[in-house]
CSV table of C-alpha atoms in Angstrom, one decimal:
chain,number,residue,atom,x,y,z
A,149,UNK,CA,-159.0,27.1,-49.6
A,150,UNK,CA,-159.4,29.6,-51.8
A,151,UNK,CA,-156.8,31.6,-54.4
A,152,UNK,CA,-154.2,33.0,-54.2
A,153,UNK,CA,-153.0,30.4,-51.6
A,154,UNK,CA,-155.0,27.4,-53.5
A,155,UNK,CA,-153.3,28.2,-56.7
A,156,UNK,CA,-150.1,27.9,-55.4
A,157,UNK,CA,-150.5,24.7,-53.4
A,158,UNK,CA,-152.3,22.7,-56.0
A,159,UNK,CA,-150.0,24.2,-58.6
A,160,UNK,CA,-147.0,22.2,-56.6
A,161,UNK,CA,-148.6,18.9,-56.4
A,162,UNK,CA,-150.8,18.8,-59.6
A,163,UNK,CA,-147.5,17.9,-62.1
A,164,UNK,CA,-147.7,14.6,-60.4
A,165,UNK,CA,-151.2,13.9,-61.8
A,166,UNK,CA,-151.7,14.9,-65.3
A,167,UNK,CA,-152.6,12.6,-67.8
A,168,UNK,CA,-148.7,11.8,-68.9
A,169,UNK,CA,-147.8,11.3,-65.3
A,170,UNK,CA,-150.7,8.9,-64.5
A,171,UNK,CA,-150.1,7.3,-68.0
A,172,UNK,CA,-146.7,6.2,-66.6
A,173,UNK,CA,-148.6,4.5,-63.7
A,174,UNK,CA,-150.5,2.0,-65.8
A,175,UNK,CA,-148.1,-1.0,-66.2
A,176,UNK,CA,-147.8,-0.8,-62.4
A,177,UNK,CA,-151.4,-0.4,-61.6
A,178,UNK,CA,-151.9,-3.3,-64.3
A,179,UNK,CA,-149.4,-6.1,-62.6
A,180,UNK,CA,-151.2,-4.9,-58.7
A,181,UNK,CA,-154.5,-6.0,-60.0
A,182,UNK,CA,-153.5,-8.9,-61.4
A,183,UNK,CA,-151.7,-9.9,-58.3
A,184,UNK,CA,-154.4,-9.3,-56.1
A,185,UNK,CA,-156.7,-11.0,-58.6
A,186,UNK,CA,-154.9,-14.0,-58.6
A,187,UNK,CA,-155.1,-14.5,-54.4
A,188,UNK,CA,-158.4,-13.5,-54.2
A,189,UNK,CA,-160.4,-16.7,-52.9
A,190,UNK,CA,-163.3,-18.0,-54.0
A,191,UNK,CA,-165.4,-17.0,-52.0
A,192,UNK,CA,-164.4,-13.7,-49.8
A,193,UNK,CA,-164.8,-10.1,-48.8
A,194,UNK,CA,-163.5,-8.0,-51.8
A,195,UNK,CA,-163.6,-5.4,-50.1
A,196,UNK,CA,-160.6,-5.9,-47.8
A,197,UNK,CA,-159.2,-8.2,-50.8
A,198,UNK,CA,-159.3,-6.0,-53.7
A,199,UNK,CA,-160.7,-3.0,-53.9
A,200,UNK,CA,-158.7,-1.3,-50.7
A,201,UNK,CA,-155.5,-2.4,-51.0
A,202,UNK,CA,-155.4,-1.7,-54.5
A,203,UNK,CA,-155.4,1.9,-54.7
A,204,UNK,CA,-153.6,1.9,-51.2
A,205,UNK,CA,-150.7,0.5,-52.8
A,206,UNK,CA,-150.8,2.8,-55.6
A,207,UNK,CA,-151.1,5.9,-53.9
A,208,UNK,CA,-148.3,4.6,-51.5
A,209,UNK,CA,-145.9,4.3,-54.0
A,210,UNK,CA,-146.4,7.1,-55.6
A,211,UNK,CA,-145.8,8.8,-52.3
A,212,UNK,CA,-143.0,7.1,-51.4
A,213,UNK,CA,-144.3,5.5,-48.4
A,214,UNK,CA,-142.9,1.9,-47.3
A,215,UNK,CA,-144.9,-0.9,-48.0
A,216,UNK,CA,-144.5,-2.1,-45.0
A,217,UNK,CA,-146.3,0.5,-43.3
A,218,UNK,CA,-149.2,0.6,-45.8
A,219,UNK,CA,-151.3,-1.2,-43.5
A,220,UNK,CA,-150.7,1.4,-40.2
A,221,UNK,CA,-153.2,3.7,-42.5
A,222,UNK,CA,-156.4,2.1,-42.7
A,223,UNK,CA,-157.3,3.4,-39.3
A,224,UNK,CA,-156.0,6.9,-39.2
A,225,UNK,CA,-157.7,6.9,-43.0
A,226,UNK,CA,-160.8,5.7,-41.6
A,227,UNK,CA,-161.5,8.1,-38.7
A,228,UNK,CA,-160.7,10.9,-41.4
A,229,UNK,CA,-163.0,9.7,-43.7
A,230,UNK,CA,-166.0,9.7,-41.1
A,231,UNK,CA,-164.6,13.3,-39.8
A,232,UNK,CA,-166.2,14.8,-42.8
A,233,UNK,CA,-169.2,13.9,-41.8
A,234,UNK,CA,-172.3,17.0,-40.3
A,235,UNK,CA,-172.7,16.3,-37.0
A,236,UNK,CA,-169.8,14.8,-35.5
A,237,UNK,CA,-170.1,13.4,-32.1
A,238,UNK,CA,-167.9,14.8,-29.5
A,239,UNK,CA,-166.1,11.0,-29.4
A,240,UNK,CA,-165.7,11.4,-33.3
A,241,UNK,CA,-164.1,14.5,-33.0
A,242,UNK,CA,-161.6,13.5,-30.2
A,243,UNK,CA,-161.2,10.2,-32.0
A,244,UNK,CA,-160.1,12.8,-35.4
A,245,UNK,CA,-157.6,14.9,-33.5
A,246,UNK,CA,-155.7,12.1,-32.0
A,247,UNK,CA,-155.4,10.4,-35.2
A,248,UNK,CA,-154.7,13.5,-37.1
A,249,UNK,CA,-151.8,14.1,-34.7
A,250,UNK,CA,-150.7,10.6,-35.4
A,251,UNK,CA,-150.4,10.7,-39.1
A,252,UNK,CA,-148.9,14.1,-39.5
A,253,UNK,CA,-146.3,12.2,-36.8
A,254,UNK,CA,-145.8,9.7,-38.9
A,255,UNK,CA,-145.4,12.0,-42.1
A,256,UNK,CA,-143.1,14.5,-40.4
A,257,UNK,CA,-140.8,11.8,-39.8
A,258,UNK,CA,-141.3,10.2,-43.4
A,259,UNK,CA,-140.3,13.7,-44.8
A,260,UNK,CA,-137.1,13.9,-42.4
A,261,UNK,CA,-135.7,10.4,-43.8
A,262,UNK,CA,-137.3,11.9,-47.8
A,263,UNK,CA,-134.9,14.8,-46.6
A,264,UNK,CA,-132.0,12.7,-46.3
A,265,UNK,CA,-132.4,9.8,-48.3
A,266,UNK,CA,-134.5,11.5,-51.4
A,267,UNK,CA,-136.1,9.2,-54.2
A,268,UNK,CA,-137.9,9.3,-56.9
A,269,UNK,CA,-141.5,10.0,-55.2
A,270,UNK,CA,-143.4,12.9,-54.7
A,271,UNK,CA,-142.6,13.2,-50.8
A,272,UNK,CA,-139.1,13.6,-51.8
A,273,UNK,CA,-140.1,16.3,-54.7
A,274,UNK,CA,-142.3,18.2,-52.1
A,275,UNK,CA,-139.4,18.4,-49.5
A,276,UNK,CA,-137.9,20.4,-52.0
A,277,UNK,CA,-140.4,23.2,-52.5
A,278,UNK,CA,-139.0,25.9,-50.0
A,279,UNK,CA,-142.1,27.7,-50.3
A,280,UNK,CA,-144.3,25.4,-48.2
A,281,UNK,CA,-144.5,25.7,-44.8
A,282,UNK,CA,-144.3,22.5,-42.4
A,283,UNK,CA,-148.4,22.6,-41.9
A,284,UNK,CA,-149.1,22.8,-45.4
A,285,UNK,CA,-146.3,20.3,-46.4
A,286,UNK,CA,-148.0,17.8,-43.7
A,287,UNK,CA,-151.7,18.7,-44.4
A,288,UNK,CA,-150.9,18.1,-48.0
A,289,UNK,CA,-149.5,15.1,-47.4
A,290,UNK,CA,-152.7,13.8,-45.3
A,291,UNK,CA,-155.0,14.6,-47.8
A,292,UNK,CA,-153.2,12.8,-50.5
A,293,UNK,CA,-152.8,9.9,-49.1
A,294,UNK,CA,-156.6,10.3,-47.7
A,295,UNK,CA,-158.1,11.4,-51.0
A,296,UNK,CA,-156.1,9.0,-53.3
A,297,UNK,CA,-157.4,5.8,-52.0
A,298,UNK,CA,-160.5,6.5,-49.6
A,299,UNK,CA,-162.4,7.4,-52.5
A,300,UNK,CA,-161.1,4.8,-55.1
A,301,UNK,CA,-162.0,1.9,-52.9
A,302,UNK,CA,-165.4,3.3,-52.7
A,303,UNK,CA,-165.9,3.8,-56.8
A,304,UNK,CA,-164.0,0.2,-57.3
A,305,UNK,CA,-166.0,-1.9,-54.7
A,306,UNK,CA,-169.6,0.4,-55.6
A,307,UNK,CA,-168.8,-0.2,-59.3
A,308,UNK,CA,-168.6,-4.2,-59.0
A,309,UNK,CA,-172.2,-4.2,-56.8
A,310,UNK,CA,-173.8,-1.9,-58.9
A,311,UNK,CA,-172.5,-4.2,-62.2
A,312,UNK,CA,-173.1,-7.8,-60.6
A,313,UNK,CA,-176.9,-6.9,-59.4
A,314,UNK,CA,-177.7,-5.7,-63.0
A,315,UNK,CA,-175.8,-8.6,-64.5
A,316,UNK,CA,-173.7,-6.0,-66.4
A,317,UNK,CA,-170.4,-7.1,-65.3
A,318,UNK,CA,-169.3,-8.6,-68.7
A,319,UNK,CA,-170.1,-5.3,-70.0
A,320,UNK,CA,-166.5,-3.5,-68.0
A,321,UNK,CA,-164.2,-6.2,-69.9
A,322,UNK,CA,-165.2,-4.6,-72.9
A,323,UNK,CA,-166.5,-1.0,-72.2
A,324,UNK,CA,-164.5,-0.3,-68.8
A,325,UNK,CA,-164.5,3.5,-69.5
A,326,UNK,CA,-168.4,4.0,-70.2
A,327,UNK,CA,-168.3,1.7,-66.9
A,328,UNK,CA,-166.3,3.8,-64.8
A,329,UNK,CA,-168.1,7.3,-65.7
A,330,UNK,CA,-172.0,5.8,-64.8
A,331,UNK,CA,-170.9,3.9,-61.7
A,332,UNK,CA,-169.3,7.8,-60.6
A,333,UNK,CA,-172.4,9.2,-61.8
A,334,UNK,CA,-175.0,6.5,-60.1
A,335,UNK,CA,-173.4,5.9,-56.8
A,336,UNK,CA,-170.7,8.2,-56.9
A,337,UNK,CA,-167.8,7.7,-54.3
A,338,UNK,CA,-168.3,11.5,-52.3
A,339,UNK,CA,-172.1,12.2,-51.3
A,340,UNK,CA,-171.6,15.4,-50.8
A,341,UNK,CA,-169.7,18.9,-50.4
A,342,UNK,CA,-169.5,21.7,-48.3
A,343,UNK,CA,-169.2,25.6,-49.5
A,344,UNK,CA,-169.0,28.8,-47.9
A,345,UNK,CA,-170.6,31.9,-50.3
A,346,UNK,CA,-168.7,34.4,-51.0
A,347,UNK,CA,-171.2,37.1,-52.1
A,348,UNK,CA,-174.8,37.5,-51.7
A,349,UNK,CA,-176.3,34.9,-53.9
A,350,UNK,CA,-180.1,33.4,-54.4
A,351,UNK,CA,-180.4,29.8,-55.2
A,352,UNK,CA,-184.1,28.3,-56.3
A,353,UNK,CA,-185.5,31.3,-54.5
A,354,UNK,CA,-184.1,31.4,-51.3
A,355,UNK,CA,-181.9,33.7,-50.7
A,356,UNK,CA,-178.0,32.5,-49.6
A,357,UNK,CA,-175.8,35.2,-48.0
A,358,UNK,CA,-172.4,36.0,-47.8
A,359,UNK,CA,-170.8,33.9,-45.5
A,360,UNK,CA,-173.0,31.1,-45.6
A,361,UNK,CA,-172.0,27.5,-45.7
A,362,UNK,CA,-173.9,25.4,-48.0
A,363,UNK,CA,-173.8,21.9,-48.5
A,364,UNK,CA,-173.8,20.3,-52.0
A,365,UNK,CA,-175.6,17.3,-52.3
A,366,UNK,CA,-173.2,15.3,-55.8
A,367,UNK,CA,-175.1,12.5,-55.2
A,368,UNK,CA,-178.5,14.2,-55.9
A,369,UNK,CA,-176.9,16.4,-58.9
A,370,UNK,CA,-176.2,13.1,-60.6
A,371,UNK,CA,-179.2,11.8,-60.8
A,372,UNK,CA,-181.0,15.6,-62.1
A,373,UNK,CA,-183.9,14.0,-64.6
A,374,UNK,CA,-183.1,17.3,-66.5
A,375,UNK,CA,-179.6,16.0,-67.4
A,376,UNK,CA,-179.7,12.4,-67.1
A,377,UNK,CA,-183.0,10.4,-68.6
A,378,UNK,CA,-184.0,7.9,-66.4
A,379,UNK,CA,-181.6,8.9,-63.6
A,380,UNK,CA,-182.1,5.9,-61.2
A,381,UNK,CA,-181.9,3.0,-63.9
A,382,UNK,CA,-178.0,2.0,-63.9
A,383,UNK,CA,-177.0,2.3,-67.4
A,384,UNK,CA,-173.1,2.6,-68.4
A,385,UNK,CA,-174.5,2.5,-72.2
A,386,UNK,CA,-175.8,6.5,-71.7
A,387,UNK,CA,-171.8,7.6,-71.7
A,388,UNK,CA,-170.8,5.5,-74.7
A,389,UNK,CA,-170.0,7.6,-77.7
A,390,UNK,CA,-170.2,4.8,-80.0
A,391,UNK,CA,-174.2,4.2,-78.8
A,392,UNK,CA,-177.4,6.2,-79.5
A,393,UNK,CA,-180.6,4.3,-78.9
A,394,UNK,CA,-182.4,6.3,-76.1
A,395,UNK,CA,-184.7,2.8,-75.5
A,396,UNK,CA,-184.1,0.4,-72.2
A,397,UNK,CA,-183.1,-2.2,-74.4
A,398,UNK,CA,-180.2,-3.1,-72.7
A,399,UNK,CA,-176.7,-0.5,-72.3
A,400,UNK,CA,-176.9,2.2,-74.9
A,401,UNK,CA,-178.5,5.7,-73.7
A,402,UNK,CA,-178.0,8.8,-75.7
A,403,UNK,CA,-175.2,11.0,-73.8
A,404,UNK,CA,-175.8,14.5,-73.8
A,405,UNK,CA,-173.6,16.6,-76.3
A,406,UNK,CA,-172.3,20.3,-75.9
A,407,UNK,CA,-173.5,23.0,-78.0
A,408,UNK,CA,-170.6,22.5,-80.3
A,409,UNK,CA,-171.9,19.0,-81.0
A,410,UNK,CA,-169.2,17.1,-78.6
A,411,UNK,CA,-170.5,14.7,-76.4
A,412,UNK,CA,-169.3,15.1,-73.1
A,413,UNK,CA,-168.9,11.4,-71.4
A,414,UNK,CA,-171.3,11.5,-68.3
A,415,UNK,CA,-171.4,15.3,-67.0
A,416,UNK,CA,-171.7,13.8,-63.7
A,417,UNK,CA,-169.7,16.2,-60.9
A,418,UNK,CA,-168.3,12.9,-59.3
A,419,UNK,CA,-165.4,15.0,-59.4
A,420,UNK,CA,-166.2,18.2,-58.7
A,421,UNK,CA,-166.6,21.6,-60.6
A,422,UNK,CA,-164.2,24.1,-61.3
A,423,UNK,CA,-160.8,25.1,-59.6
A,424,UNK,CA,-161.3,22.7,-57.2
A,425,UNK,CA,-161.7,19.8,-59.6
A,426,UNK,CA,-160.8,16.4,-58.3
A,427,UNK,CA,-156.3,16.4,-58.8
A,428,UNK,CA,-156.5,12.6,-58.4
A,429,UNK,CA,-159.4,12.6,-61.4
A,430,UNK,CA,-157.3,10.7,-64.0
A,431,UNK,CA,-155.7,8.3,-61.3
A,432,UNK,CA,-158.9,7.1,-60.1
A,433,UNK,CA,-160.8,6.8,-63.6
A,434,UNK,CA,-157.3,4.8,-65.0
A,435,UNK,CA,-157.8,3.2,-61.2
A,436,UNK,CA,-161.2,1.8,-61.8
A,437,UNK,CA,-161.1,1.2,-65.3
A,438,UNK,CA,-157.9,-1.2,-64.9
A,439,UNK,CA,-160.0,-3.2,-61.8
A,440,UNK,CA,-163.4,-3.3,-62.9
A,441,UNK,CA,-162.3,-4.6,-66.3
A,442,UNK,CA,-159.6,-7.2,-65.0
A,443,UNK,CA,-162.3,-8.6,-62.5
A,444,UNK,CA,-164.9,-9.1,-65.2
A,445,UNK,CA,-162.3,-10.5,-67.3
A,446,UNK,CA,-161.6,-13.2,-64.6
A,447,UNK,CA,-164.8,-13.9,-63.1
A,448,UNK,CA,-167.7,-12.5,-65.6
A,449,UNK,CA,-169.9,-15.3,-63.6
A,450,UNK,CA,-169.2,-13.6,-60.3
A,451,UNK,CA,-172.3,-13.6,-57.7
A,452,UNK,CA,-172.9,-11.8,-54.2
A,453,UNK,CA,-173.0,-13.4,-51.0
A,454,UNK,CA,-174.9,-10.8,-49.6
A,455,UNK,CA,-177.8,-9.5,-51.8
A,456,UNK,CA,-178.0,-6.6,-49.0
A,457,UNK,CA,-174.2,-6.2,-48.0
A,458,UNK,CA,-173.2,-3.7,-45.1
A,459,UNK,CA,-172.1,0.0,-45.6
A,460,UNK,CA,-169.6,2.3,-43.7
A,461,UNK,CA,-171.3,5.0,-41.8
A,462,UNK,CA,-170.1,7.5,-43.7
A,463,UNK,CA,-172.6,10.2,-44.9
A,464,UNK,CA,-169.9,12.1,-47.4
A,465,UNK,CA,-167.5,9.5,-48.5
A,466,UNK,CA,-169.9,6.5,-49.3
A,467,UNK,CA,-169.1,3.2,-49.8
A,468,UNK,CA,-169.5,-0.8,-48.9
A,469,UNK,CA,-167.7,-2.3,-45.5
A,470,UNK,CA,-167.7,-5.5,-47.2
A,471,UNK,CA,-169.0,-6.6,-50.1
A,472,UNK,CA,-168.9,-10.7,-49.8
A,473,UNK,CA,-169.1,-12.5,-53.2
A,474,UNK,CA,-168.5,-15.8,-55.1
A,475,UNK,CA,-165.9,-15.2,-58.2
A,476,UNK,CA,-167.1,-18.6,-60.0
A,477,UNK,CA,-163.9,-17.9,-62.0
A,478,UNK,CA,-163.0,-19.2,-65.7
């Protein structure tokens, strides 16, 4: 979407995510993980154990949506997930439709009750925005819901591979930040994004007119040589302000600085570019930093299970089906 209509919509939502907001979320996000910590089993999928219903919980509450239907979106969330996908198959897209008309059911009804019985959650604030229109109110709700866990699962469970095959996972008790910014940069949640040029444009040569959708390939941005030395060695070290040896030795790369002499953490587009930055941006960094360092913290000696485990077929919204490992807590 683009302004005037995209100003207006993400200016009604995006007081729920700034930086205090999200701050006021971090004693809650902190007891989750530590709850879901503490039943995690040995030996077990942390996928389904940790790293979904974490950020489903989260986003849940914030939303105002029962607990007890928290579960009821794992499907509906899933078949979105893959409807971003190129190429849909003619199943996938029938597949999409009913379950798109199945959660904005479900949300329509949610905002009647919100209507009636208001709280102190953002479906209760947005039912009170007369300027929204029953699609956008619903769509919006969708893609919150969609977009604040979907991806967050993704960075949490892709984070604790990437860390536990480079026997780095000590390394997020301490530095969870630097963590969090190379694990979006290395295997970063979204793959890719789709755009539609507005003007005549050339890109590398080849000319891109008006009109024409492009897609955006994050994933290949974020490992640009140009910007990142040694793109495809996993390195949280290279976003630590505190480091600058550009050797191998170990976590500690040079970040690259702005030409005021700033270093700006990663430069990664994880998130985006732009007006249509990432809204849930400070959520799911405070989201990851809080799990990836509370799991090290409790089981620095984890190992995998799988040395090879299973992804979803998702092409745009990439992340592990399972990720089976042994905690070998404390």
């Amino acid at each position: 979407m683009d302004p005037p209509d995209h100003t207006r919509l993400r200016g009604l939502v995006s007081r729920a995510f700034t930086p205090r907001m999200v701050e006021r979320l971090r004693p809650r996000v902190e007891a989750v993980t530590a709850g879901l910590i503490a039943a995690l089993p040995e030996e077990g999928d942390l996928v389904s154990g940790f790293a979904y219903p974490l950020p489903v919980r989260v986003i849940c509450e914030m939303l105002g949506v029962p607990p007890e239907d928290h579960e009821r979106f794992q499907g509906w969330s899933e078949t979105a997930a893959r409807s971003l996908d190129p190429m849909l198959t003619a199943e996938l897209i029938s597949e999409s439709g009913r379950s798109g008309r199945e959660f904005r059911d479900y949300f329509r009804d949610l905002l009647e009750l919100r209507r009636r019985q208001p709280g102190d959650d953002l479906l209760s604030a947005l039912t009170r925005v007369e300027e929204l229109t029953e699609g956008e109110l619903l769509a919006t709700c969708v893609l919150l819901l969609v977009a604040g866990h979907e991806t967050t699962v993704n960075l949490i469970a892709n984070g604790v591979l990437a860390l536990v095959r480079h026997g780095l996972l000590a390394y997020a008790a301490e530095r969870p930040r630097q963590v969090v910014e190379e694990v979006l940069r290395y295997d970063p949640p979204v793959q890719l994004t789709g755009r539609v040029a507005l003007r005549d444009a050339e890109l590398g040569g080849t000319p891109v007119p008006a009109g024409t959708a492009v897609v955006a390939l994050i994933g290949a941005a974020n490992r640009d040589p140009a910007i990142f030395p040694d793109p495809d060695h996993f390195d949280p070290g290279r976003s630590d302000p505190t480091r600058s040896d550009p050797g191998r030795s170990g976590p500690g790369r040079s970040d690259a600085t702005r030409s005021d002499g700033a270093r700006e953490p990663g430069r990664h587009l994880a998130f985006g570019l732009g007006i249509h930055f990432c809204l849930g941006a400070t959520l799911a960094r405070m989201e990851g930093e809080i799990a990836l360092s509370a799991l090290a913290a409790a089981a620095p000696r984890m190992e995998l299970l799988d040395p090879a485990p299973p992804y979803k077929p998702n092409l745009v919204l990439r992340g592990l089906a399972r990720l089976p490992v042994r905690l070998n807590r404390q």
